[in-house]
Tab-separated table of C-alpha atoms in Angstrom:
chain	number	residue	atom	x	y	z
A	18	UNK	CA	0.000	0.000	0.000
A	19	UNK	CA	1.347	3.429	-0.895
A	20	UNK	CA	2.059	5.988	1.784
A	21	UNK	CA	-0.678	8.400	2.836
A	22	UNK	CA	-0.238	12.131	3.378
A	23	UNK	CA	-2.368	15.104	4.214
A	24	UNK	CA	-1.092	18.246	2.516
A	25	UNK	CA	-2.474	21.499	3.923
A	26	UNK	CA	-2.676	24.282	1.358
A	27	UNK	CA	-3.654	27.883	1.508
A	28	UNK	CA	-6.297	30.448	0.450
A	29	UNK	CA	-4.778	31.535	-2.833
A	30	UNK	CA	-5.285	28.014	-4.156
A	31	UNK	CA	-8.655	26.896	-2.906
A	32	UNK	CA	-11.914	27.478	-1.054
A	33	UNK	CA	-12.840	30.291	1.289
A	34	UNK	CA	-15.352	29.556	3.999
A	35	UNK	CA	-17.255	31.673	6.444
A	36	UNK	CA	-19.959	31.167	9.001
A	37	UNK	CA	-23.281	32.459	7.723
A	38	UNK	CA	-25.853	34.334	9.778
A	39	UNK	CA	-28.061	31.235	9.753
A	40	UNK	CA	-25.292	29.385	11.651
A	41	UNK	CA	-24.985	27.064	8.680
A	42	UNK	CA	-21.657	26.921	6.906
A	43	UNK	CA	-21.452	28.549	3.532
A	44	UNK	CA	-18.632	28.050	1.051
A	45	UNK	CA	-17.550	30.910	-1.187
A	46	UNK	CA	-15.232	30.607	-4.163
A	47	UNK	CA	-12.769	33.184	-5.378
A	48	UNK	CA	-10.870	33.667	-8.609
A	49	UNK	CA	-12.945	30.967	-10.331
A	50	UNK	CA	-10.986	28.312	-8.441
A	51	UNK	CA	-13.767	26.270	-6.843
A	52	UNK	CA	-11.713	23.288	-5.803
A	53	UNK	CA	-8.305	21.801	-5.502
A	54	UNK	CA	-8.566	20.434	-9.046
A	55	UNK	CA	-7.384	23.853	-10.170
A	56	UNK	CA	-4.552	23.710	-7.661
A	57	UNK	CA	-3.514	20.269	-8.865
A	58	UNK	CA	-3.059	21.741	-12.320
A	59	UNK	CA	-1.223	24.726	-10.856
A	60	UNK	CA	2.269	24.519	-12.290
A	61	UNK	CA	4.104	25.806	-9.227
A	62	UNK	CA	2.255	23.531	-6.831
A	63	UNK	CA	2.637	20.369	-8.849
A	64	UNK	CA	6.311	20.998	-9.544
A	65	UNK	CA	6.936	21.589	-5.863
A	66	UNK	CA	5.155	18.374	-4.964
A	67	UNK	CA	7.026	16.291	-7.518
A	68	UNK	CA	10.349	17.874	-6.621
A	69	UNK	CA	9.855	16.933	-2.974
A	70	UNK	CA	8.989	13.365	-3.924
A	71	UNK	CA	11.992	13.066	-6.221
A	72	UNK	CA	14.302	14.334	-3.488
A	73	UNK	CA	13.000	11.546	-1.275
A	74	UNK	CA	13.239	9.054	-4.148
A	75	UNK	CA	9.488	8.421	-3.893
A	76	UNK	CA	8.635	7.612	-7.494
A	77	UNK	CA	5.724	5.261	-6.937
A	78	UNK	CA	2.349	6.279	-8.402
A	79	UNK	CA	-0.079	8.075	-6.136
A	80	UNK	CA	-3.487	9.697	-6.125
A	81	UNK	CA	-4.026	13.292	-5.111
A	82	UNK	CA	-7.413	13.418	-3.387
A	83	UNK	CA	-8.966	16.862	-3.266
A	84	UNK	CA	-11.095	17.056	-0.124
A	85	UNK	CA	-12.313	20.497	-1.174
A	86	UNK	CA	-13.737	19.106	-4.400
A	87	UNK	CA	-15.941	16.674	-2.470
A	88	UNK	CA	-17.171	19.446	-0.177
A	89	UNK	CA	-17.964	21.624	-3.177
A	90	UNK	CA	-19.962	18.804	-4.769
A	91	UNK	CA	-21.921	18.482	-1.530
A	92	UNK	CA	-22.607	22.229	-1.585
A	93	UNK	CA	-23.751	22.101	-5.217
A	94	UNK	CA	-26.033	19.171	-4.490
A	95	UNK	CA	-27.730	20.732	-1.473
A	96	UNK	CA	-28.298	23.991	-3.336
A	97	UNK	CA	-29.507	22.404	-6.592
A	98	UNK	CA	-31.726	19.681	-5.076
A	99	UNK	CA	-32.513	20.617	-1.469
A	100	UNK	CA	-35.263	17.989	-1.212
A	101	UNK	CA	-33.044	15.092	-2.287
A	102	UNK	CA	-30.928	13.444	0.424
A	103	UNK	CA	-27.702	11.947	-0.960
A	104	UNK	CA	-26.834	8.384	0.044
A	105	UNK	CA	-23.276	8.037	-1.269
A	106	UNK	CA	-22.651	4.739	-3.091
A	107	UNK	CA	-19.735	3.323	-1.095
A	108	UNK	CA	-18.830	0.871	-3.866
A	109	UNK	CA	-17.692	3.764	-6.056
A	110	UNK	CA	-14.716	4.587	-3.854
A	111	UNK	CA	-14.566	3.365	-0.229
A	112	UNK	CA	-11.849	5.835	0.784
A	113	UNK	CA	-11.978	5.983	4.587
A	114	UNK	CA	-10.933	9.622	4.878
A	115	UNK	CA	-13.556	10.859	2.445
A	116	UNK	CA	-16.244	8.605	3.910
A	117	UNK	CA	-15.606	10.319	7.235
A	118	UNK	CA	-15.684	13.741	5.558
A	119	UNK	CA	-19.009	13.012	3.879
A	120	UNK	CA	-20.490	11.603	7.067
A	121	UNK	CA	-19.547	14.824	8.863
A	122	UNK	CA	-21.427	16.804	6.202
A	123	UNK	CA	-24.591	14.786	6.748
A	124	UNK	CA	-24.262	12.601	3.659
A	125	UNK	CA	-25.780	9.139	4.149
A	126	UNK	CA	-24.562	5.869	2.614
A	127	UNK	CA	-25.747	3.330	0.063
A	128	UNK	CA	-24.165	-0.036	0.884
A	129	UNK	CA	-24.348	-3.378	-0.901
A	130	UNK	CA	-22.522	-5.740	1.457
A	131	UNK	CA	-21.538	-6.401	5.047
A	132	UNK	CA	-18.123	-4.807	4.515
A	133	UNK	CA	-19.594	-1.638	3.044
A	134	UNK	CA	-21.999	-1.362	5.977
A	135	UNK	CA	-19.048	-1.766	8.347
A	136	UNK	CA	-17.201	1.037	6.552
A	137	UNK	CA	-20.224	3.323	6.775
A	138	UNK	CA	-20.647	2.649	10.486
A	139	UNK	CA	-16.921	3.193	11.047
A	140	UNK	CA	-17.299	6.555	9.276
A	141	UNK	CA	-19.632	7.619	12.051
A	142	UNK	CA	-23.161	7.261	10.702
A	143	UNK	CA	-25.987	5.536	12.521
A	144	UNK	CA	-27.669	2.466	10.970
A	145	UNK	CA	-30.638	4.690	10.081
A	146	UNK	CA	-28.386	6.580	7.669
A	147	UNK	CA	-27.625	3.464	5.615
A	148	UNK	CA	-29.575	2.039	2.689
A	149	UNK	CA	-28.862	-1.647	2.004
A	150	UNK	CA	-29.156	-1.301	-1.769
A	151	UNK	CA	-28.748	-4.853	-2.989
A	152	UNK	CA	-31.744	-6.652	-4.456
A	153	UNK	CA	-30.199	-10.125	-3.957
A	154	UNK	CA	-28.583	-10.214	-0.533
A	155	UNK	CA	-26.332	-12.958	0.800
A	156	UNK	CA	-27.736	-14.568	3.983
A	157	UNK	CA	-24.719	-13.629	6.104
A	158	UNK	CA	-24.865	-10.035	4.892
A	159	UNK	CA	-28.589	-9.828	5.607
A	160	UNK	CA	-28.028	-11.265	9.079
A	161	UNK	CA	-25.379	-8.622	9.706
A	162	UNK	CA	-27.765	-5.870	8.613
A	163	UNK	CA	-30.308	-7.131	11.126
A	164	UNK	CA	-27.717	-7.380	13.897
A	165	UNK	CA	-26.654	-3.734	13.546
A	166	UNK	CA	-30.085	-2.309	12.738
A	167	UNK	CA	-29.749	-1.460	9.040
A	168	UNK	CA	-33.397	-2.035	8.187
A	169	UNK	CA	-33.932	-0.028	4.972
A	170	UNK	CA	-33.274	-2.254	1.947
A	171	UNK	CA	-34.225	-2.917	-1.668
A	172	UNK	CA	-35.745	-5.914	-3.460
A	173	UNK	CA	-36.964	-6.691	-6.980
A	174	UNK	CA	-38.145	-10.322	-6.919
A	175	UNK	CA	-40.410	-12.696	-5.005
A	176	UNK	CA	-37.648	-14.996	-3.773
A	177	UNK	CA	-36.012	-12.058	-2.016
A	178	UNK	CA	-39.255	-11.307	-0.196
A	179	UNK	CA	-39.388	-14.825	1.224
A	180	UNK	CA	-35.729	-14.601	2.259
A	181	UNK	CA	-36.328	-11.301	4.052
A	182	UNK	CA	-39.439	-12.726	5.718
A	183	UNK	CA	-37.362	-15.571	7.161
A	184	UNK	CA	-34.370	-13.522	8.249
A	185	UNK	CA	-35.457	-9.889	8.803
A	186	UNK	CA	-39.267	-9.627	8.830
A	187	UNK	CA	-39.285	-6.122	10.352
A	188	UNK	CA	-37.210	-4.612	7.536
A	189	UNK	CA	-38.429	-1.578	5.618
A	190	UNK	CA	-38.506	-2.544	1.961
A	191	UNK	CA	-38.043	-0.501	-1.190
A	192	UNK	CA	-39.102	-2.092	-4.469
A	193	UNK	CA	-36.584	-1.481	-7.242
A	194	UNK	CA	-38.252	-0.670	-10.536
A	195	UNK	CA	-36.740	-1.372	-13.941
A	196	UNK	CA	-36.736	1.867	-15.942
A	197	UNK	CA	-35.447	3.016	-19.317
A	198	UNK	CA	-31.648	3.331	-19.104
A	199	UNK	CA	-30.981	3.593	-22.836
A	200	UNK	CA	-29.427	7.027	-22.290
A	201	UNK	CA	-26.699	5.694	-19.994
A	202	UNK	CA	-23.148	4.634	-20.793
A	203	UNK	CA	-23.406	1.641	-18.449
A	204	UNK	CA	-26.831	0.014	-18.337
A	205	UNK	CA	-28.046	-1.793	-15.223
A	206	UNK	CA	-31.528	-2.937	-16.248
A	207	UNK	CA	-30.269	-6.289	-17.566
A	208	UNK	CA	-29.501	-7.323	-13.990
A	209	UNK	CA	-31.664	-5.232	-11.678
A	210	UNK	CA	-35.228	-4.008	-11.320
A	211	UNK	CA	-38.755	-5.386	-11.504
A	212	UNK	CA	-40.780	-4.833	-14.649
A	213	UNK	CA	-43.864	-2.679	-14.136
A	214	UNK	CA	-45.998	-5.723	-15.003
A	215	UNK	CA	-44.422	-7.633	-12.082
A	216	UNK	CA	-45.041	-4.915	-9.503
A	217	UNK	CA	-48.686	-5.743	-8.593
A	218	UNK	CA	-47.776	-9.368	-7.855
A	219	UNK	CA	-44.758	-8.388	-5.749
A	220	UNK	CA	-46.829	-5.926	-3.741
A	221	UNK	CA	-49.465	-8.611	-3.182
A	222	UNK	CA	-46.853	-11.133	-2.014
A	223	UNK	CA	-45.327	-8.581	0.362
A	224	UNK	CA	-48.760	-7.833	1.816
A	225	UNK	CA	-49.504	-11.541	2.255
A	226	UNK	CA	-46.185	-11.980	4.078
A	227	UNK	CA	-46.898	-8.935	6.269
A	228	UNK	CA	-43.782	-7.177	5.004
A	229	UNK	CA	-43.548	-3.395	5.047
A	230	UNK	CA	-42.898	-1.939	1.570
A	231	UNK	CA	-42.207	1.745	2.239
A	232	UNK	CA	-41.083	3.019	-1.139
A	233	UNK	CA	-39.770	2.749	-4.676
A	234	UNK	CA	-36.267	2.961	-6.124
A	235	UNK	CA	-34.879	3.023	-9.651
A	236	UNK	CA	-31.578	3.615	-11.437
A	237	UNK	CA	-31.349	5.229	-14.875
A	238	UNK	CA	-27.882	3.741	-15.457
A	239	UNK	CA	-24.322	4.874	-14.794
A	240	UNK	CA	-23.093	7.996	-16.559
A	241	UNK	CA	-26.584	8.918	-17.692
A	242	UNK	CA	-26.535	11.261	-20.695
A	243	UNK	CA	-30.215	12.187	-20.656
A	244	UNK	CA	-31.609	14.306	-17.790
A	245	UNK	CA	-35.150	13.522	-18.928
A	246	UNK	CA	-34.539	9.855	-18.063
A	247	UNK	CA	-34.994	10.839	-14.423
A	248	UNK	CA	-38.239	12.661	-15.167
A	249	UNK	CA	-39.671	9.631	-16.968
A	250	UNK	CA	-38.598	7.273	-14.181
A	251	UNK	CA	-40.150	9.484	-11.495
A	252	UNK	CA	-43.458	9.302	-13.381
A	253	UNK	CA	-43.195	5.483	-13.383
A	254	UNK	CA	-42.457	5.515	-9.651
A	255	UNK	CA	-45.641	7.519	-9.060
A	256	UNK	CA	-47.589	4.761	-10.803
A	257	UNK	CA	-46.146	2.253	-8.307
A	258	UNK	CA	-47.147	4.497	-5.407
A	259	UNK	CA	-50.690	4.474	-6.822
A	260	UNK	CA	-50.672	0.667	-7.081
A	261	UNK	CA	-49.618	0.431	-3.441
A	262	UNK	CA	-52.327	2.863	-2.392
A	263	UNK	CA	-54.934	0.707	-4.122
A	264	UNK	CA	-53.777	-2.137	-1.857
A	265	UNK	CA	-54.105	-0.069	1.289
A	266	UNK	CA	-50.383	0.597	1.621
A	267	UNK	CA	-48.947	4.063	2.173
A	268	UNK	CA	-45.470	4.506	0.698
A	269	UNK	CA	-43.349	7.388	1.951
A	270	UNK	CA	-39.940	7.060	0.260
A	271	UNK	CA	-38.656	7.552	-3.290
A	272	UNK	CA	-35.072	6.643	-4.206
A	273	UNK	CA	-34.056	8.161	-7.566
A	274	UNK	CA	-30.784	6.207	-7.716
A	275	UNK	CA	-27.545	7.390	-9.288
A	276	UNK	CA	-26.167	8.158	-12.733
A	277	UNK	CA	-25.164	11.779	-12.085
A	278	UNK	CA	-22.103	13.234	-13.869
A	279	UNK	CA	-18.905	13.453	-11.854
A	280	UNK	CA	-16.473	15.056	-14.316
A	281	UNK	CA	-15.824	18.753	-14.074
A	282	UNK	CA	-16.840	20.246	-17.400
A	283	UNK	CA	-19.143	17.319	-18.230
A	284	UNK	CA	-20.935	17.846	-21.543
A	285	UNK	CA	-24.245	17.925	-19.639
A	286	UNK	CA	-24.116	20.080	-16.520
A	287	UNK	CA	-25.304	18.699	-13.208
A	288	UNK	CA	-27.772	21.584	-13.056
A	289	UNK	CA	-29.578	20.174	-16.101
A	290	UNK	CA	-30.195	16.932	-14.226
A	291	UNK	CA	-31.273	18.830	-11.111
A	292	UNK	CA	-33.729	20.924	-13.115
A	293	UNK	CA	-35.357	17.881	-14.719
A	294	UNK	CA	-35.559	16.069	-11.377
A	295	UNK	CA	-36.951	19.037	-9.457
A	296	UNK	CA	-39.614	19.644	-12.078
A	297	UNK	CA	-40.754	16.031	-12.090
A	298	UNK	CA	-40.735	15.821	-8.289
A	299	UNK	CA	-42.919	18.907	-8.083
A	300	UNK	CA	-45.333	17.358	-10.581
A	301	UNK	CA	-45.630	13.899	-9.025
A	302	UNK	CA	-44.272	14.160	-5.466
A	303	UNK	CA	-44.790	17.753	-4.297
A	304	UNK	CA	-43.570	18.621	-0.790
A	305	UNK	CA	-47.049	18.407	0.726
A	306	UNK	CA	-47.155	14.651	0.005
A	307	UNK	CA	-44.583	14.111	2.751
A	308	UNK	CA	-42.605	11.669	0.592
A	309	UNK	CA	-38.929	11.470	1.511
A	310	UNK	CA	-36.682	11.758	-1.558
A	311	UNK	CA	-33.231	10.153	-1.573
A	312	UNK	CA	-30.612	9.360	-4.224
A	313	UNK	CA	-27.492	7.189	-4.616
A	314	UNK	CA	-24.747	9.374	-6.141
A	315	UNK	CA	-21.330	7.766	-6.450
A	316	UNK	CA	-19.375	9.101	-9.412
A	317	UNK	CA	-20.851	12.538	-8.777
A	318	UNK	CA	-18.935	12.920	-5.517
A	319	UNK	CA	-15.687	11.169	-6.359
A	320	UNK	CA	-14.727	11.355	-10.037
A	321	UNK	CA	-13.186	14.826	-10.199
A	322	UNK	CA	-11.770	14.691	-6.666
A	323	UNK	CA	-8.975	12.266	-7.591
A	324	UNK	CA	-6.015	12.841	-9.897
A	325	UNK	CA	-3.561	10.011	-10.534
A	326	UNK	CA	0.138	10.784	-10.918
A	327	UNK	CA	2.260	8.094	-12.528
A	328	UNK	CA	5.953	7.857	-13.246
A	329	UNK	CA	7.505	6.749	-16.522
A	330	UNK	CA	9.570	3.690	-15.644
A	331	UNK	CA	10.635	2.727	-19.164
A	332	UNK	CA	10.413	3.622	-22.856
A	333	UNK	CA	11.351	2.231	-26.211
A	334	UNK	CA	10.967	3.123	-29.852
A	335	UNK	CA	8.842	0.740	-31.873
A	336	UNK	CA	6.643	0.451	-34.936
A	337	UNK	CA	2.890	0.290	-34.552
A	338	UNK	CA	0.592	-2.058	-36.483
A	339	UNK	CA	0.806	0.316	-39.471
A	340	UNK	CA	4.619	0.252	-39.371
A	341	UNK	CA	4.701	3.858	-38.173
A	342	UNK	CA	7.152	5.060	-35.547
A	343	UNK	CA	5.711	4.989	-32.050
A	344	UNK	CA	7.243	5.725	-28.671
A	345	UNK	CA	6.112	3.208	-26.066
A	346	UNK	CA	6.032	4.636	-22.546
A	347	UNK	CA	5.765	2.261	-19.596
A	348	UNK	CA	4.232	3.690	-16.423
A	349	UNK	CA	3.833	2.232	-12.939
A	350	UNK	CA	0.032	1.906	-13.056
A	351	UNK	CA	-2.131	-0.097	-15.420
A	352	UNK	CA	-5.366	-1.892	-16.207
A	353	UNK	CA	-4.947	-4.379	-13.361
A	354	UNK	CA	-4.755	-1.426	-10.998
A	355	UNK	CA	-6.467	1.930	-11.235
A	356	UNK	CA	-7.093	1.796	-15.000
A	357	UNK	CA	-9.390	-1.238	-14.800
A	358	UNK	CA	-12.246	0.910	-16.137
A	359	UNK	CA	-10.560	0.790	-19.533
A	360	UNK	CA	-11.599	-2.860	-19.734
A	361	UNK	CA	-14.864	-2.999	-17.815
A	362	UNK	CA	-16.457	0.367	-18.613
A	363	UNK	CA	-14.533	1.475	-21.724
A	364	UNK	CA	-13.601	4.714	-19.965
A	365	UNK	CA	-10.986	7.045	-21.436
A	366	UNK	CA	-8.438	8.771	-19.220
A	367	UNK	CA	-6.490	11.625	-20.819
A	368	UNK	CA	-2.783	11.889	-19.925
A	369	UNK	CA	-1.064	15.189	-19.174
A	370	UNK	CA	2.729	15.454	-19.214
A	371	UNK	CA	3.904	17.285	-16.086
A	372	UNK	CA	7.621	17.752	-16.664
A	373	UNK	CA	8.936	20.743	-18.575
A	374	UNK	CA	9.428	19.738	-22.233
A	375	UNK	CA	12.698	20.567	-23.924
A	376	UNK	CA	12.891	23.502	-26.310
A	377	UNK	CA	11.445	22.913	-29.779
A	378	UNK	CA	9.820	19.742	-28.498
A	379	UNK	CA	7.179	18.350	-30.849
A	380	UNK	CA	4.200	16.176	-30.070
A	381	UNK	CA	4.952	12.610	-31.142
A	382	UNK	CA	2.842	9.488	-31.743
A	383	UNK	CA	2.994	7.544	-28.517
A	384	UNK	CA	1.403	4.718	-26.569
A	385	UNK	CA	1.197	4.168	-22.815
A	386	UNK	CA	1.572	0.779	-21.170
A	387	UNK	CA	1.143	-0.539	-17.643
A	388	UNK	CA	3.814	-2.292	-15.554
A	389	UNK	CA	2.579	-5.898	-15.615
A	390	UNK	CA	3.715	-8.755	-17.824
A	391	UNK	CA	0.371	-8.927	-19.646
A	392	UNK	CA	0.169	-7.356	-23.110
A	393	UNK	CA	-3.454	-6.432	-22.380
A	394	UNK	CA	-2.061	-3.910	-19.900
A	395	UNK	CA	-2.242	-0.930	-22.257
A	396	UNK	CA	-3.518	2.434	-21.015
A	397	UNK	CA	-3.474	4.326	-24.327
A	398	UNK	CA	-3.042	2.766	-27.756
A	399	UNK	CA	-2.482	6.015	-29.651
A	400	UNK	CA	-1.878	9.503	-28.322
A	401	UNK	CA	0.305	12.522	-28.973
A	402	UNK	CA	2.779	13.381	-26.242
A	403	UNK	CA	5.922	15.506	-26.018
A	404	UNK	CA	9.129	13.509	-25.960
A	405	UNK	CA	9.638	12.437	-22.371
A	406	UNK	CA	12.310	10.763	-20.306
A	407	UNK	CA	12.300	7.882	-17.880
A	408	UNK	CA	11.497	9.427	-14.507
A	409	UNK	CA	9.082	12.020	-15.909
A	410	UNK	CA	5.518	12.199	-14.603
A	411	UNK	CA	2.105	11.855	-16.225
A	412	UNK	CA	-1.152	12.992	-14.610
A	413	UNK	CA	-4.641	11.588	-15.226
A	414	UNK	CA	-7.574	13.621	-13.944
A	415	UNK	CA	-11.102	12.453	-13.087
A	416	UNK	CA	-9.847	9.193	-11.572
A	417	UNK	CA	-11.965	8.943	-8.438
A	418	UNK	CA	-14.641	6.448	-9.455
A	419	UNK	CA	-14.299	2.664	-9.659
A	420	UNK	CA	-10.511	2.879	-9.803
A	421	UNK	CA	-9.103	2.163	-6.344
A	422	UNK	CA	-12.277	0.263	-5.508
A	423	UNK	CA	-11.586	-2.231	-8.304
A	424	UNK	CA	-7.774	-2.364	-8.260
A	425	UNK	CA	-5.883	-5.613	-7.680
A	426	UNK	CA	-2.389	-6.736	-6.678
A	427	UNK	CA	-1.878	-8.700	-9.892
A	428	UNK	CA	1.749	-9.459	-10.688
A	429	UNK	CA	2.744	-8.345	-7.187
A	430	UNK	CA	2.150	-4.623	-7.675
A	431	UNK	CA	0.773	-2.671	-4.721
A	432	UNK	CA	-2.537	-0.840	-4.888
A	433	UNK	CA	-1.763	2.845	-5.327
A	434	UNK	CA	-1.826	5.091	-2.253
A	435	UNK	CA	-3.459	8.475	-1.724
A	436	UNK	CA	-2.157	11.902	-0.733
A	437	UNK	CA	-4.849	14.297	0.474
A	438	UNK	CA	-5.098	18.020	-0.193
A	439	UNK	CA	-6.889	20.205	2.337
A	440	UNK	CA	-7.053	23.995	2.441
A	441	UNK	CA	-6.549	25.950	5.639
A	442	UNK	CA	-9.978	27.670	5.369
A	443	UNK	CA	-11.625	24.313	4.774
A	444	UNK	CA	-9.844	22.917	7.804
A	445	UNK	CA	-11.310	25.749	9.884
A	446	UNK	CA	-14.724	24.904	8.449
A	447	UNK	CA	-14.345	21.307	9.608
A	448	UNK	CA	-13.184	22.434	13.053
A	449	UNK	CA	-16.570	24.110	13.581
A	450	UNK	CA	-18.577	21.021	12.703
A	451	UNK	CA	-20.088	18.862	15.465
A	452	UNK	CA	-18.229	15.894	13.977
A	453	UNK	CA	-14.814	17.587	14.234
A	454	UNK	CA	-13.416	15.335	17.022
A	455	UNK	CA	-13.899	12.252	14.839
A	456	UNK	CA	-12.600	14.079	11.765
A	457	UNK	CA	-9.549	15.238	13.694
A	458	UNK	CA	-8.785	11.654	14.626
A	459	UNK	CA	-9.091	10.625	10.986
A	460	UNK	CA	-6.890	13.459	9.709
A	461	UNK	CA	-4.235	12.715	12.319
A	462	UNK	CA	-4.364	8.920	12.011
A	463	UNK	CA	-1.170	6.912	11.679
A	464	UNK	CA	-1.571	6.354	7.968
A	465	UNK	CA	-1.511	10.142	7.431
A	466	UNK	CA	2.135	10.679	8.209
A	467	UNK	CA	2.512	14.372	7.409
A	468	UNK	CA	0.050	17.140	8.212
A	469	UNK	CA	2.044	20.031	6.808
A	470	UNK	CA	3.159	20.919	3.311
A	471	UNK	CA	6.833	21.791	3.592
A	472	UNK	CA	7.040	22.692	-0.081
A	473	UNK	CA	4.590	25.517	0.632
A	474	UNK	CA	6.831	26.828	3.421
A	475	UNK	CA	4.309	26.008	6.119
A	476	UNK	CA	6.017	24.913	9.311
A	477	UNK	CA	3.544	25.225	12.202
A	478	UNK	CA	1.380	22.257	13.227
A	479	UNK	CA	-2.201	22.808	12.149
A	480	UNK	CA	-4.130	20.008	13.813
A	481	UNK	CA	-4.546	20.906	17.465
A	482	UNK	CA	-6.795	19.739	20.247
A	483	UNK	CA	-9.733	21.982	21.153
């Protein structure tokens, strides 16, 4: 496991915070630099960071996790969709530090297994702040949920109802509905969700078994490209509420799932999704209905918060399949590690060369390869890069989702570690939260070995008691 650090950085690079009159905490941005993503790209900062690492001969790959970016996403969410409670999908990135940060902000958790529930509880949330969002639960996992009091859970088939009746009959159930996910990059309807035609039977079975179905959930697919998909799905959910009402059941919860964009500068702005959702909620579930609205964002919170820095460990000149000259660069991360999305989700990660190119340097046809002994371990087949040297660094932004969570130790390579960036104003914001004592423990834990950024000439300790 790579070494962990907490780098504390200062106002000219990140968020400003102040206490509002309402005694809620408000985050203001200055100089169009809303998060540490801008600071990561800041030439002086990144060169200072890499120089320090090179002096210490620390050339292993590492993630830079921008805590400020996650807080900003939380702020955007609460302002854009104040009625919708986020239940962060832990499977997306189970980073312990950021789970604790989100818990301190009031974010709840969507968990799919015993281990994810354990992580959520360790982050400081109560069982009532966890949704067990797995429609086919393993018996041991279901027993664990009962033992700790996680009673809100999903289902989409009759067999699951009988299982829950045997093992957790007092659970609060949410029927997962299959909806149109044709506008998503990664479709989930092949595996999850009950067809609308199946819903009446499932509601009847639940009633016969004296199980409490409290709501409806759906998922429009990962990386949804169509905001109106949410509006259509919300209309379908209202139909299920009506079916339950006809059977004498009063539902009070709607889970609109995930699928929200996580990239900064996404082709479809988050606000477009929020607008479509808010409009449909007002049409079918207005506030006076008393229905609780929740969602399961994962990529939304994590994608842009993580930047991966990799080191070039080898290079050679070769000919590509068209017999054209190609420079092969070998880096110390690959598809068996944090680039697994290249295989499973066909994601593209754009490389940025961080070292100063030589004068008159031209962009050259290049390819990027991972460190393992498998020829499948190719990060980029064709790209244009300046001529680089062994020991130079490449950065890949938007690397926070389903990267570390899916990485392996194949071929004996360690899973890449994380270095955290935290601004001084944001630290002061955290210090005023009720959850600060637990956050302080997390920030000062053993695996965070440095709480000052020497390359920014900051010498005084910043994490103090009281």
